[in-house]
Amino acid sequence: MELELRFFATFREAVGTKTVSREVADGAAVGDVLRELEASYEGLEGQLIEDGDLRPQINVLKNGREVLHMEGMATTLEDGDTLSVFPPVAGGSGE
């Protein structure tokens, strides 16, 4: 099945583009895709997964909905889904 992957901020820099179409196995879960991404892009290695779970402050959205409010890393994906990956957002000093 084919997914559209969208990357933002520093993750976009690591991948080299904002959007990637990627073929994944039928029945793949979010965790499967994130592990593949870490293995495929040197700049993402260790940036998405920590201790087998989504790293803190990382936001991953399936079709615009946060996967943490679904089944997290076990959220299943379907053909045509869009997975958006956002790095932690650094805040300003507020001054």
mmCIF file of C-alpha atoms in Angstrom:
data_model
loop_
_atom_site.group_PDB
_atom_site.id
_atom_site.type_symbol
_atom_site.label_atom_id
_atom_site.label_comp_id
_atom_site.label_asym_id
_atom_site.label_seq_id
_atom_site.Cartn_x
_atom_site.Cartn_y
_atom_site.Cartn_z
ATOM 1 C CA MET A 1 0.000 0.000 0.000
ATOM 2 C CA GLU A 2 1.108 3.553 -0.557
ATOM 3 C CA LEU A 3 1.338 6.305 2.052
ATOM 4 C CA GLU A 4 2.057 9.981 1.784
ATOM 5 C CA LEU A 5 4.591 11.042 4.397
ATOM 6 C CA ARG A 6 4.934 14.698 5.325
ATOM 7 C CA PHE A 7 7.855 16.116 7.251
ATOM 8 C CA PHE A 8 8.189 19.449 9.017
ATOM 9 C CA ALA A 9 11.003 21.713 10.262
ATOM 10 C CA THR A 10 14.196 19.800 11.130
ATOM 11 C CA PHE A 11 12.700 16.500 9.952
ATOM 12 C CA ARG A 12 12.117 18.033 6.528
ATOM 13 C CA GLU A 13 15.793 19.026 6.455
ATOM 14 C CA ALA A 14 16.837 15.473 7.415
ATOM 15 C CA VAL A 15 14.732 13.916 4.651
ATOM 16 C CA GLY A 16 15.503 16.607 2.083
ATOM 17 C CA THR A 17 11.901 17.187 1.036
ATOM 18 C CA LYS A 18 8.516 17.977 2.542
ATOM 19 C CA THR A 19 6.562 15.064 1.092
ATOM 20 C CA VAL A 20 7.499 11.475 0.250
ATOM 21 C CA SER A 21 5.326 8.725 -1.211
ATOM 22 C CA ARG A 22 6.306 5.412 0.302
ATOM 23 C CA GLU A 23 5.213 1.851 -0.362
ATOM 24 C CA VAL A 24 4.710 -0.158 2.843
ATOM 25 C CA ALA A 25 3.402 -3.624 3.634
ATOM 26 C CA ASP A 26 -0.348 -4.113 3.960
ATOM 27 C CA GLY A 27 -1.362 -3.872 7.600
ATOM 28 C CA ALA A 28 1.678 -1.797 8.565
ATOM 29 C CA ALA A 29 1.445 0.222 11.764
ATOM 30 C CA VAL A 30 2.813 3.670 12.557
ATOM 31 C CA GLY A 31 5.722 2.107 14.471
ATOM 32 C CA ASP A 32 6.715 0.008 11.445
ATOM 33 C CA VAL A 33 6.876 3.098 9.242
ATOM 34 C CA LEU A 34 8.809 5.153 11.820
ATOM 35 C CA ARG A 35 11.386 2.361 12.229
ATOM 36 C CA GLU A 36 11.801 2.222 8.427
ATOM 37 C CA LEU A 37 12.252 6.001 8.301
ATOM 38 C CA GLU A 38 14.923 5.963 10.998
ATOM 39 C CA ALA A 39 16.768 3.240 9.077
ATOM 40 C CA SER A 40 16.403 5.033 5.725
ATOM 41 C CA TYR A 41 17.426 8.575 6.658
ATOM 42 C CA GLU A 42 20.598 9.163 8.638
ATOM 43 C CA GLY A 43 19.250 12.464 9.966
ATOM 44 C CA LEU A 44 16.232 10.708 11.498
ATOM 45 C CA GLU A 45 18.137 7.914 13.230
ATOM 46 C CA GLY A 46 17.163 7.941 16.915
ATOM 47 C CA GLN A 47 14.922 10.986 16.431
ATOM 48 C CA LEU A 48 11.496 9.322 16.221
ATOM 49 C CA ILE A 49 11.536 6.325 18.564
ATOM 50 C CA GLU A 50 12.828 6.024 22.111
ATOM 51 C CA ASP A 51 12.676 2.801 24.126
ATOM 52 C CA GLY A 52 10.300 1.277 21.581
ATOM 53 C CA ASP A 53 7.793 4.116 21.760
ATOM 54 C CA LEU A 54 7.297 7.498 20.160
ATOM 55 C CA ARG A 55 9.854 9.981 21.489
ATOM 56 C CA PRO A 56 8.442 12.629 23.836
ATOM 57 C CA GLN A 57 7.398 15.877 22.154
ATOM 58 C CA ILE A 58 7.221 14.246 18.687
ATOM 59 C CA ASN A 59 3.850 14.624 17.003
ATOM 60 C CA VAL A 60 2.708 12.082 14.431
ATOM 61 C CA LEU A 61 -0.647 12.611 12.754
ATOM 62 C CA LYS A 62 -2.547 10.053 10.683
ATOM 63 C CA ASN A 63 -4.830 11.935 8.293
ATOM 64 C CA GLY A 64 -4.648 14.974 10.592
ATOM 65 C CA ARG A 65 -5.366 13.106 13.835
ATOM 66 C CA GLU A 66 -2.716 12.632 16.533
ATOM 67 C CA VAL A 67 -1.802 8.911 16.748
ATOM 68 C CA LEU A 68 -1.316 9.191 20.516
ATOM 69 C CA HIS A 69 -5.105 9.608 20.711
ATOM 70 C CA MET A 70 -5.544 6.417 18.674
ATOM 71 C CA GLU A 71 -3.341 3.386 19.277
ATOM 72 C CA GLY A 72 0.023 5.151 19.264
ATOM 73 C CA MET A 73 2.759 3.157 17.565
ATOM 74 C CA ALA A 74 0.279 0.302 16.969
ATOM 75 C CA THR A 75 -2.106 2.519 14.950
ATOM 76 C CA THR A 76 -2.732 0.645 11.710
ATOM 77 C CA LEU A 77 -2.405 2.374 8.378
ATOM 78 C CA GLU A 78 -4.423 1.991 5.203
ATOM 79 C CA ASP A 79 -3.654 2.606 1.551
ATOM 80 C CA GLY A 80 -3.712 6.333 0.804
ATOM 81 C CA ASP A 81 -3.228 7.495 4.398
ATOM 82 C CA THR A 82 -1.157 10.589 5.111
ATOM 83 C CA LEU A 83 1.313 10.455 7.992
ATOM 84 C CA SER A 84 2.661 13.822 9.157
ATOM 85 C CA VAL A 85 5.746 13.917 11.403
ATOM 86 C CA PHE A 86 6.547 16.995 13.484
ATOM 87 C CA PRO A 87 9.699 17.456 15.582
ATOM 88 C CA PRO A 88 9.611 19.029 19.044
ATOM 89 C CA VAL A 89 8.813 22.731 18.819
ATOM 90 C CA ALA A 90 11.366 24.999 20.424
ATOM 91 C CA GLY A 91 9.744 27.906 22.192
ATOM 92 C CA GLY A 92 11.045 31.435 22.312
ATOM 93 C CA SER A 93 12.149 33.259 25.414
ATOM 94 C CA GLY A 94 8.923 35.274 25.488
ATOM 95 C CA GLU A 95 10.817 38.535 25.878
#
